[in-house]
Coordinates of N, CA and C in Angstrom, one line a residue:
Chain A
X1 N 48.9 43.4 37.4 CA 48.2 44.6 37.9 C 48.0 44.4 39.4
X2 N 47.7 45.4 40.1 CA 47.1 45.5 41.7 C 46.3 45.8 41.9
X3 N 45.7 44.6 42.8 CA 44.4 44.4 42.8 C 43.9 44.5 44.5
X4 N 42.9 45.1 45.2 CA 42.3 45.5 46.1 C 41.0 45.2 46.7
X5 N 41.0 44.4 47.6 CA 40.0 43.2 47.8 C 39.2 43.7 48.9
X6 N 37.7 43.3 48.9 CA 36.6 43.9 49.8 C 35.7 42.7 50.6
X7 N 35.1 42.4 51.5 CA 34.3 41.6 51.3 C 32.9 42.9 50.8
X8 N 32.1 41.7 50.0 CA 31.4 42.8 49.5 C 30.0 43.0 50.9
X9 N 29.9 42.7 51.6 CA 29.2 43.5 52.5 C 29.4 42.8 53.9
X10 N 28.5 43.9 55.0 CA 29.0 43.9 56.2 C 27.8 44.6 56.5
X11 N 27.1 43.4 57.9 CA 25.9 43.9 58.8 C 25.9 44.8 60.2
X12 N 25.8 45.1 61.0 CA 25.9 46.1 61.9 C 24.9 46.4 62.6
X13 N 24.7 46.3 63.8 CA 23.7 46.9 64.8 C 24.3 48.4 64.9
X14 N 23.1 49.3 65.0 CA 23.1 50.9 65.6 C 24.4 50.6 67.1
X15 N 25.0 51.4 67.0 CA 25.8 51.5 68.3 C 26.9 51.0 68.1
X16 N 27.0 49.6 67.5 CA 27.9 48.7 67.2 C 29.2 49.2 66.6
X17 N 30.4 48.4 66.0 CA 31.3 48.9 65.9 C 31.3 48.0 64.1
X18 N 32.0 48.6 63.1 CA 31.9 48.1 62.1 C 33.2 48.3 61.3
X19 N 33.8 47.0 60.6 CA 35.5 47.3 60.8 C 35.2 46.8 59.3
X20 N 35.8 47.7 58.6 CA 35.5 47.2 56.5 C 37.0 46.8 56.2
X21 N 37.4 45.7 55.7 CA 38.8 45.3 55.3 C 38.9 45.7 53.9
X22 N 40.4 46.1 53.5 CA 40.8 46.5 52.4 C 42.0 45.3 51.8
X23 N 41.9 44.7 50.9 CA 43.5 43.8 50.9 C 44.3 43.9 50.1
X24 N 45.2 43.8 50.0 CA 46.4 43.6 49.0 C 47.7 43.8 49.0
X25 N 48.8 43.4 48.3 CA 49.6 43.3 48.1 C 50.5 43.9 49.0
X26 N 51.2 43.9 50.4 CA 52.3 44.5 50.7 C 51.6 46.0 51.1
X27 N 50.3 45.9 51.1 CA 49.5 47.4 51.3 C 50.1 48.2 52.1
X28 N 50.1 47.9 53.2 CA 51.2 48.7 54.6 C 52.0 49.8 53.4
X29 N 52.8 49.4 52.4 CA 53.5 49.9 52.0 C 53.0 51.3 50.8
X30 N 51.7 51.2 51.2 CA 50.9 52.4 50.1 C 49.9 52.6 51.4
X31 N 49.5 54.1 50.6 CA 48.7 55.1 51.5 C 47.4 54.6 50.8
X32 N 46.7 54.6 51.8 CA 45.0 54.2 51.5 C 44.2 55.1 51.8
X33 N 43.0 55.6 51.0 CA 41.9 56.5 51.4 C 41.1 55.6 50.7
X34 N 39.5 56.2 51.8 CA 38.1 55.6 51.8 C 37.7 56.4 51.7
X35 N 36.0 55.9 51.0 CA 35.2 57.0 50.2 C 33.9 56.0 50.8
X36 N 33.0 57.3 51.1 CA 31.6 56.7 51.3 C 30.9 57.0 50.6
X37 N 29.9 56.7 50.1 CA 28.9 56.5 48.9 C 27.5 56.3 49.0
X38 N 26.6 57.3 49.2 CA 25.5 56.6 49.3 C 24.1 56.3 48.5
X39 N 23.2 56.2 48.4 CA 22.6 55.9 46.7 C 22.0 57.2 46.0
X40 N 23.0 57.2 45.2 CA 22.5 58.5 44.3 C 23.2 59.4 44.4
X41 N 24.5 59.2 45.4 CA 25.2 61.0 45.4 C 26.5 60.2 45.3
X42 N 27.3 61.4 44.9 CA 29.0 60.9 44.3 C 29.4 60.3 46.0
X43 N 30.6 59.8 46.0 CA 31.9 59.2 46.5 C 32.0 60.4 47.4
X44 N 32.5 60.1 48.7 CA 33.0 61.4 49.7 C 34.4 60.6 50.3
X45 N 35.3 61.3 50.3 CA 36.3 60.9 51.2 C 36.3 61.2 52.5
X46 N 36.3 59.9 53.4 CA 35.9 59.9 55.0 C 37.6 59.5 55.2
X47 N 38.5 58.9 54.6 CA 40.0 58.7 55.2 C 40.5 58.8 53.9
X48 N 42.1 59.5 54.1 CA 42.7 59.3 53.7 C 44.3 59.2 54.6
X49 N 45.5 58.7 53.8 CA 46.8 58.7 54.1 C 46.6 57.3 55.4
X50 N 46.2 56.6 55.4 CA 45.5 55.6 55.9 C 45.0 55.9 57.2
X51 N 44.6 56.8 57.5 CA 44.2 56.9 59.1 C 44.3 58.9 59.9
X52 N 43.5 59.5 58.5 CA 43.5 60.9 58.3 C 42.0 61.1 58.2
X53 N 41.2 61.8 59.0 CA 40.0 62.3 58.4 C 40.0 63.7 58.2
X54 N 39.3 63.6 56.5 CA 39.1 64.9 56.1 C 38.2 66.0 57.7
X55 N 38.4 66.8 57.0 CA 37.3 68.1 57.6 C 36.1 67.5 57.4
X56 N 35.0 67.4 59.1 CA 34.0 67.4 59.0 C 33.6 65.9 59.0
X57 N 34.5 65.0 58.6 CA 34.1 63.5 58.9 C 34.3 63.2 60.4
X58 N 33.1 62.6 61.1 CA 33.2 62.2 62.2 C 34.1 61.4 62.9
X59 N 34.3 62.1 64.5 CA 35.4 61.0 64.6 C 35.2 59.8 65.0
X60 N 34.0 59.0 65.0 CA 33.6 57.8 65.0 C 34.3 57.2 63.5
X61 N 34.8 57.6 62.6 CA 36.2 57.1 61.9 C 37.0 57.1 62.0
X62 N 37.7 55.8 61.9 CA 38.7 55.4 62.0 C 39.7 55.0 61.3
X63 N 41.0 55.1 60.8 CA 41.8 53.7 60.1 C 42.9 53.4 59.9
X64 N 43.3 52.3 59.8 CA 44.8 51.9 59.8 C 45.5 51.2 58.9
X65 N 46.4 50.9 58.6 CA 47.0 49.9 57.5 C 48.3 49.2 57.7
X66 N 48.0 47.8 57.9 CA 49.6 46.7 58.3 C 49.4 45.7 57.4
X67 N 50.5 45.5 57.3 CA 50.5 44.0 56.7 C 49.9 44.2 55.4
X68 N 49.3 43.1 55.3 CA 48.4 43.4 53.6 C 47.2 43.9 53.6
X69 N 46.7 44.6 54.8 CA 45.4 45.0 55.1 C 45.2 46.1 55.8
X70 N 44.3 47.0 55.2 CA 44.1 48.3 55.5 C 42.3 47.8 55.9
X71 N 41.9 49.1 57.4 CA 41.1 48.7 58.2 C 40.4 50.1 58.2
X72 N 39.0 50.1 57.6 CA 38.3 51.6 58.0 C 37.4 50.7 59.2
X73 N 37.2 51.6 60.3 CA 36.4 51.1 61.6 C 35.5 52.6 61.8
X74 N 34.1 52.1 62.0 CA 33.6 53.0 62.3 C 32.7 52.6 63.8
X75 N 33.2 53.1 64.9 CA 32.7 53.1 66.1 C 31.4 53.6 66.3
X76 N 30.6 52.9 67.3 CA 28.9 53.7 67.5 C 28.6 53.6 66.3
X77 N 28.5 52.5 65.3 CA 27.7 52.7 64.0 C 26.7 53.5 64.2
X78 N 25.9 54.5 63.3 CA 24.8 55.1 63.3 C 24.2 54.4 61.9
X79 N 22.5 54.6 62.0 CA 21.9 54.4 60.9 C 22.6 54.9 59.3
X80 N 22.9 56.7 59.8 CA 23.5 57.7 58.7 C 24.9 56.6 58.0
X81 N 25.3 56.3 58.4 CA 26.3 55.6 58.3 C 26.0 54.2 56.6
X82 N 24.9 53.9 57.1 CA 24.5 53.0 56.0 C 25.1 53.6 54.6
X83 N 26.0 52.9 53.9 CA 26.3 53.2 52.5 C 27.3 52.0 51.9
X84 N 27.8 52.3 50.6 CA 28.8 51.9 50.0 C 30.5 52.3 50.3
X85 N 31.2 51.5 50.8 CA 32.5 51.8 50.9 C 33.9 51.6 50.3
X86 N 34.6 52.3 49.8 CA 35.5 51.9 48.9 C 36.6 52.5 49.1
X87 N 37.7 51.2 49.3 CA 39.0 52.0 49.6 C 39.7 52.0 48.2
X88 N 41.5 52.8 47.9 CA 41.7 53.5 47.1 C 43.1 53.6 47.0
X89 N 43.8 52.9 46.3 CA 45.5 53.5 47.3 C 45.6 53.6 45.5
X90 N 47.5 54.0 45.3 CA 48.2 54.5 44.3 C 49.3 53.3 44.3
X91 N 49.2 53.1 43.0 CA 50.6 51.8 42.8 C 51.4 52.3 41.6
X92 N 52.7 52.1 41.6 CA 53.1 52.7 40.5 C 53.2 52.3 38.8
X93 N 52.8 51.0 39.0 CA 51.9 50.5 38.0 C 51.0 50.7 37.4
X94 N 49.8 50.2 38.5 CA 48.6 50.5 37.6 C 48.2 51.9 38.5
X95 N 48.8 53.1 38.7 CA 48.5 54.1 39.4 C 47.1 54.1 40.4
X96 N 46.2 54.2 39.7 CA 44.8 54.6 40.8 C 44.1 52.9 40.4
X97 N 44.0 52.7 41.8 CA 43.2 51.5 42.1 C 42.2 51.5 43.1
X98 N 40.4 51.0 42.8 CA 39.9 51.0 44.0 C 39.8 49.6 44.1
X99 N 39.0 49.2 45.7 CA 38.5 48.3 45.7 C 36.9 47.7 45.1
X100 N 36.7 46.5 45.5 CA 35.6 46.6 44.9 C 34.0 47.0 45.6
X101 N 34.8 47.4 47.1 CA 33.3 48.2 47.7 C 32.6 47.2 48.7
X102 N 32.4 48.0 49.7 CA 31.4 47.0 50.8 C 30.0 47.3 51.3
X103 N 29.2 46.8 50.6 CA 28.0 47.5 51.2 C 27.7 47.3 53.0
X104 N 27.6 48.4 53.3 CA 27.8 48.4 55.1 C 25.9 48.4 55.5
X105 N 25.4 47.4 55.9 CA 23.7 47.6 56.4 C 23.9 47.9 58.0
X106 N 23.3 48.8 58.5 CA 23.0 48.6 60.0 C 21.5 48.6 60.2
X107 N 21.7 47.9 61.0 CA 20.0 47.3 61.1 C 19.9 46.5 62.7
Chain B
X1 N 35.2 77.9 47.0 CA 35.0 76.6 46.9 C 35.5 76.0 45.6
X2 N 35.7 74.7 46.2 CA 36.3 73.5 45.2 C 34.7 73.4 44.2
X3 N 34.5 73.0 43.0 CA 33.2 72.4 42.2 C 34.0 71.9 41.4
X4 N 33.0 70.3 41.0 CA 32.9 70.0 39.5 C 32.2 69.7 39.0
X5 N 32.3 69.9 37.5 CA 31.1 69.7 37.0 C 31.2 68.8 35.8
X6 N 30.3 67.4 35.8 CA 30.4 66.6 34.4 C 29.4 67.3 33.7
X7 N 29.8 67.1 32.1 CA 28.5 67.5 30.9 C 28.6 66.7 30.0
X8 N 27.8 65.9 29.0 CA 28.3 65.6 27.6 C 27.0 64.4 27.7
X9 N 26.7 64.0 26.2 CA 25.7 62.9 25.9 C 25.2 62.0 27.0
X10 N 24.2 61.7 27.0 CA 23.5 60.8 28.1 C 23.0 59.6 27.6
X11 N 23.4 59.8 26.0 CA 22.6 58.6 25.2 C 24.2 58.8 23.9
X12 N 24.4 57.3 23.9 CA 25.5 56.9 22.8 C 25.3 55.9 21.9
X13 N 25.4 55.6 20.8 CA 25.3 54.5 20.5 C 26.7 53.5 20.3
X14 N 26.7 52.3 20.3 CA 27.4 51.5 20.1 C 28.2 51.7 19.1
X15 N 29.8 51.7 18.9 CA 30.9 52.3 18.4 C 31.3 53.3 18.6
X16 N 30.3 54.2 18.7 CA 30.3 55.7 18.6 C 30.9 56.0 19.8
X17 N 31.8 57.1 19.8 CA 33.2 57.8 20.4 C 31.9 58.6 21.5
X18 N 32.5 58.4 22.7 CA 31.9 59.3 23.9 C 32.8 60.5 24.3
X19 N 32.6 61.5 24.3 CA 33.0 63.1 24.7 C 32.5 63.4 25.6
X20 N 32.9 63.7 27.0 CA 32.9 64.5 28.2 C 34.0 65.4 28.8
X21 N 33.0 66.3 29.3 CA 33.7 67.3 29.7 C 33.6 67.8 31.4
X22 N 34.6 67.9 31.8 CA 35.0 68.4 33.4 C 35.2 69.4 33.2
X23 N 34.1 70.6 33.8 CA 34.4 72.3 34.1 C 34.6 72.4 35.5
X24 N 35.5 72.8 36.0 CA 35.9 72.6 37.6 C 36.1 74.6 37.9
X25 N 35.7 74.8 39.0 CA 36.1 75.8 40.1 C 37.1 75.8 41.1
X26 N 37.4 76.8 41.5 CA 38.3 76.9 43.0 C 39.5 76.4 42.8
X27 N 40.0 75.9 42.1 CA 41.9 75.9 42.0 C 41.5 75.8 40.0
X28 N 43.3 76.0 39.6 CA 43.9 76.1 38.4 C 44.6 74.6 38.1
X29 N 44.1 73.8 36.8 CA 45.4 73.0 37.0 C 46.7 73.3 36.6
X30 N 46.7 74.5 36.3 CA 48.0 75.4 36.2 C 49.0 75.3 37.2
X31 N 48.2 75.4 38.6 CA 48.9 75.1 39.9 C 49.7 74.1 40.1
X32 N 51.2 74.0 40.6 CA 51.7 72.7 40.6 C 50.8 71.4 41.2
X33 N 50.8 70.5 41.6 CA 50.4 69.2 42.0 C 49.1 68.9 42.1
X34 N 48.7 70.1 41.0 CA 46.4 69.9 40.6 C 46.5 68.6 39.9
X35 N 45.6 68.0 39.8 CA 45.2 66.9 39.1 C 43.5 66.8 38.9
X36 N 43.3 66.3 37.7 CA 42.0 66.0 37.6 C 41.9 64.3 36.8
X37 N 41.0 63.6 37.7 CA 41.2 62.1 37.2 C 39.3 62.1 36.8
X38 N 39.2 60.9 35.0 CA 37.6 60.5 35.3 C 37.9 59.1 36.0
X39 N 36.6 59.2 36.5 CA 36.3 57.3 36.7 C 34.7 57.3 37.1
X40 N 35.0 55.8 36.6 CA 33.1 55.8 36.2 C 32.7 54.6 37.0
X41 N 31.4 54.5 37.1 CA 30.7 53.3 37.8 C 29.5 52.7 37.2
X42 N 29.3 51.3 37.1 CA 28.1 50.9 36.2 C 27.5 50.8 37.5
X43 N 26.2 50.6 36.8 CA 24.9 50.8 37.9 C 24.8 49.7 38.6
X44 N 25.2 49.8 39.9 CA 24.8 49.0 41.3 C 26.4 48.5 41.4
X45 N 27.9 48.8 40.4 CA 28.7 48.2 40.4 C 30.3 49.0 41.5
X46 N 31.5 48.5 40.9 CA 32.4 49.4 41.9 C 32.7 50.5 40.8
X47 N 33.6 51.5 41.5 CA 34.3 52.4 41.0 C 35.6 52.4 40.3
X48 N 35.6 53.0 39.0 CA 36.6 52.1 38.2 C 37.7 53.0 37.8
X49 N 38.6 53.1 37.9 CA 39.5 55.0 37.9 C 40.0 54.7 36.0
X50 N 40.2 55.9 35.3 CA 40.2 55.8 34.2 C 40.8 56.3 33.5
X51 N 41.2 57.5 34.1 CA 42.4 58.8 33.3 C 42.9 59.7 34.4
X52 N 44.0 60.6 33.9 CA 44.3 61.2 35.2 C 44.8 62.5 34.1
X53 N 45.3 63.0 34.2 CA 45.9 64.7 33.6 C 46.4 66.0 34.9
X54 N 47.3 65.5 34.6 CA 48.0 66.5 35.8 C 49.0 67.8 35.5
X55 N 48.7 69.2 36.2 CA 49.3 70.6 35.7 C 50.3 70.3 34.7
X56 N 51.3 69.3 35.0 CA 52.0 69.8 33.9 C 52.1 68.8 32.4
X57 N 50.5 68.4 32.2 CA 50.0 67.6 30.7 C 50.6 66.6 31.3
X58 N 51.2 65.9 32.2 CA 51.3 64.3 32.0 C 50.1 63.6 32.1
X59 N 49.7 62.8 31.5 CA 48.5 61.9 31.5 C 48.7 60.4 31.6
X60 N 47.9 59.6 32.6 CA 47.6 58.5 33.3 C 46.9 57.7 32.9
X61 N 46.8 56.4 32.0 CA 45.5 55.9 31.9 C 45.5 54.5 32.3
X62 N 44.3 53.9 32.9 CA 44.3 52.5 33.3 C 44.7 51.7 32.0
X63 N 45.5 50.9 32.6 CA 46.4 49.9 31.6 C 44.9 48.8 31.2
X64 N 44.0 48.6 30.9 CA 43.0 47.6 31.0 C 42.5 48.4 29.4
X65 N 41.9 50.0 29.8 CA 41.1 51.0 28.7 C 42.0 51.7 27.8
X66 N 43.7 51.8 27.8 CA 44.5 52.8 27.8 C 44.3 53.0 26.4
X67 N 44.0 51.8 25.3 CA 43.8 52.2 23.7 C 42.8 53.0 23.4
X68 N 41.4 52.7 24.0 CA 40.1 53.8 23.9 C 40.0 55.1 24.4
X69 N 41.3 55.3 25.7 CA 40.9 56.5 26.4 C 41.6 57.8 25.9
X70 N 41.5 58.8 25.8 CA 42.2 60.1 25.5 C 41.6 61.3 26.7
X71 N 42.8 61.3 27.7 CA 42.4 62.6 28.4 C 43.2 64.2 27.6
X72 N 42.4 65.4 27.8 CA 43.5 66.4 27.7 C 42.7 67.6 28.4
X73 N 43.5 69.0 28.5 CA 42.8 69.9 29.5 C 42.8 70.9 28.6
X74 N 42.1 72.4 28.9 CA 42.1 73.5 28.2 C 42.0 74.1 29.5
X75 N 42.6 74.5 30.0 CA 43.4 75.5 31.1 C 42.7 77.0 31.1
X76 N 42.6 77.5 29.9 CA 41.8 78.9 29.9 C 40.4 78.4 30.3
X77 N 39.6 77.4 30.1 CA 37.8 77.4 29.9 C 38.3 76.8 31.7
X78 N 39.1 76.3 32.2 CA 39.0 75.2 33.2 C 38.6 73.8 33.5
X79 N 39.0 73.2 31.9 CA 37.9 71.9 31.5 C 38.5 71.2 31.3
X80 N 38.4 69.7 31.5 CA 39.2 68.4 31.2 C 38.2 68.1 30.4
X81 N 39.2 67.3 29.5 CA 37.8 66.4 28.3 C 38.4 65.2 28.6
X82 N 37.3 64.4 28.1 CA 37.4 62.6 28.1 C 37.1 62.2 26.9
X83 N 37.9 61.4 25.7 CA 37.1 60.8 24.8 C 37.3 59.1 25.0
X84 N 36.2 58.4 24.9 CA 36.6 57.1 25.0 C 35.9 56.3 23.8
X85 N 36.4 55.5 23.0 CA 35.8 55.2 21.9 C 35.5 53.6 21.7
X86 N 34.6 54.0 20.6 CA 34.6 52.0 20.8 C 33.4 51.4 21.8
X87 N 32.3 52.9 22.1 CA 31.6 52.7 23.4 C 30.1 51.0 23.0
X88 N 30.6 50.8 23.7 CA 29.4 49.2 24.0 C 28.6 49.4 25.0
X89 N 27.5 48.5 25.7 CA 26.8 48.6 26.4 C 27.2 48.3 27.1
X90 N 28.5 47.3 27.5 CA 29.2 47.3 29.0 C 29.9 48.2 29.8
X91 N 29.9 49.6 29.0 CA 30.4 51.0 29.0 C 29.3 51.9 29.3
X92 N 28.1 51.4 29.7 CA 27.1 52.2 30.5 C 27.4 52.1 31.9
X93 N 27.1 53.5 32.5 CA 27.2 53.6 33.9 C 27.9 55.5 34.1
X94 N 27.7 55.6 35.4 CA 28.0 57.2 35.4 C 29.5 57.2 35.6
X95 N 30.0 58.3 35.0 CA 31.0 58.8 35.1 C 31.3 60.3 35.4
X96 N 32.7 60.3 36.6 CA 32.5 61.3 37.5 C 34.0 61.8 37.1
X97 N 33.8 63.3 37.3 CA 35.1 63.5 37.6 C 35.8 64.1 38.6
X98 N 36.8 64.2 39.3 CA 37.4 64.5 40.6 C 38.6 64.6 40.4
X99 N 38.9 65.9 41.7 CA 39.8 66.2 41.4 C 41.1 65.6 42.7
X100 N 42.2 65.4 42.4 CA 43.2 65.0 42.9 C 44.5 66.1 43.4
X101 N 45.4 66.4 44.4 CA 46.1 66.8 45.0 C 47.3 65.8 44.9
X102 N 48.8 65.8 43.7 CA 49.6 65.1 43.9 C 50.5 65.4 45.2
X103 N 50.3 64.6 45.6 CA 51.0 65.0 47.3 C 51.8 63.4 48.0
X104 N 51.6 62.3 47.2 CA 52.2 61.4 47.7 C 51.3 60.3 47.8
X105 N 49.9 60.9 48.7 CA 49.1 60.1 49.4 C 47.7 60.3 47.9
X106 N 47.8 60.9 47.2 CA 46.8 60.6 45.8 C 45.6 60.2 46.1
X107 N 44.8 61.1 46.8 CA 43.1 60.7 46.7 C 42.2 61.6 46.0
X108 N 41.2 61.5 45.9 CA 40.5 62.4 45.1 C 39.3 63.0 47.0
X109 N 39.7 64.5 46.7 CA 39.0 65.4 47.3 C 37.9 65.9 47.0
X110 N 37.5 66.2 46.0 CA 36.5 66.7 45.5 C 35.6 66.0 43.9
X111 N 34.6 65.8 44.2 CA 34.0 64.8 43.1 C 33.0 66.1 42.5
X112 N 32.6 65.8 41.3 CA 31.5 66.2 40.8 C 30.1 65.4 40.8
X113 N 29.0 65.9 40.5 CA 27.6 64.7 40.7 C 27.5 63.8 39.7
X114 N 28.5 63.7 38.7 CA 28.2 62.8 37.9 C 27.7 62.4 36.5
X115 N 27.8 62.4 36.0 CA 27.0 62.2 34.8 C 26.3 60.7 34.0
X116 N 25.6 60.4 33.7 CA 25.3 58.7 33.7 C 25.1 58.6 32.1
X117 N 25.5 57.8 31.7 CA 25.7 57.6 30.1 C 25.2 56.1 30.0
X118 N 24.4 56.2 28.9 CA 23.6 54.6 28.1 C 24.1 54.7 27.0
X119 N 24.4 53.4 27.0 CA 24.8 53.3 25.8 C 23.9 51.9 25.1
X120 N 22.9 52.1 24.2 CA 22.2 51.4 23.3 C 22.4 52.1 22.0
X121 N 21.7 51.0 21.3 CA 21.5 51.5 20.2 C 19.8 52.0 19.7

């Protein structure tokens, strides 16, 4: 199966810049979208197609994907920003895969 | 607007077959490349994708759940059902459903709020 790797969390000063790694297999070679999450409300898509933001996601998002690693960056962290993050690609195996999520603190 | 909406039991017991239902707005999965996938999350855990059902009845299931899961749609009400059976207490946690755009790049657009399922006895 394909598997998609997170560290599970990541600190951050206000202002600062905050870069969440995605990993796996040959990933470059699959489209990646990220979902923010915050406690208590569903999953929002902040990227997709690796480096697309929906309508209305700030453009202090960012993201890209090489190699075996896909990169959500979010510039100027803001407090609002604090949540769960989880990227998302399509394999044709095990079709829909997420990762296992990064909790982002800024503080 | 896009909506979705989860419904079904909040309380299961152990063995016993879980039924949910996805009532969605704002597109048809009639439409070519609609999709509606569930996937669920245990509490404080990741997101786990679980079924998929796309316009034209093909269905998707994670190769891990694929024996317990059964997706299908009813197109006139606008509803996806989910049965998953064989439910245990490591099968507590909410489950969402969302909907998908087959376009290549496969993400889910639009989520519903959720629904959260215990399973004790």
């Amino acid at each position: 199966s394909y598997d998609l790797t997170q560290p599970p969390s990541l600190s951050v000063s206000p202002g600062q810049t905050a870069s969440i790694s995605c990993s796996g297999d040959k990933l470059e070679e699959k489209y990646v979208s990220w979902y923010q999450q915050k406690p208590g409300q569903s999953p929002v898509l902040v990227m997709y197609q690796d480096m697309k933001r929906p309508s209305g996601i700030p453009e202090r998002f960012s993201g890209s994907n090489s190699g075996n690693t896909a990169t959500l960056t979010i510039s100027g962290t803001q407090a609002m920003d604090e949540a769960d993050y989880f990227c998302q690609a399509w394999d044709i195996r095990t079709y829909l895969i997420f990762g296992g999520g990064t909790r982002l603190t800024v503080l | 607007q896009v909506t979705l909406r989860e419904s079904g039991p909040a309380l299961v017991k152990p063995t016993q077959t879980l039924t949910l239902t996805c009532t969605f707005s704002g597109f048809s999965l009639n439409t070519r490349k609609m999709c509606v996938s569930w996937i669920r999350q245990p509490p404080g855990k990741a997101l786990e994708w679980l079924a998929l059902i796309n316009w034209d009845d093909d269905k998707y299931y994670n190769t891990s759940l694929k024996t317990r899961l059964t997706i299908s749609k009813d197109t006139s009400k606008n509803q996806v059902i989910l049965t998953m059976t064989n439910m245990d207490p490591v099968d507590t946690g909410t489950f969402y459903c969302a909907r998908m755009v087959w376009d290549g790049y496969n993400n889910f657009d639009y989520w519903g709020q959720g629904t959260l399922v215990t399973v004790s006895a």
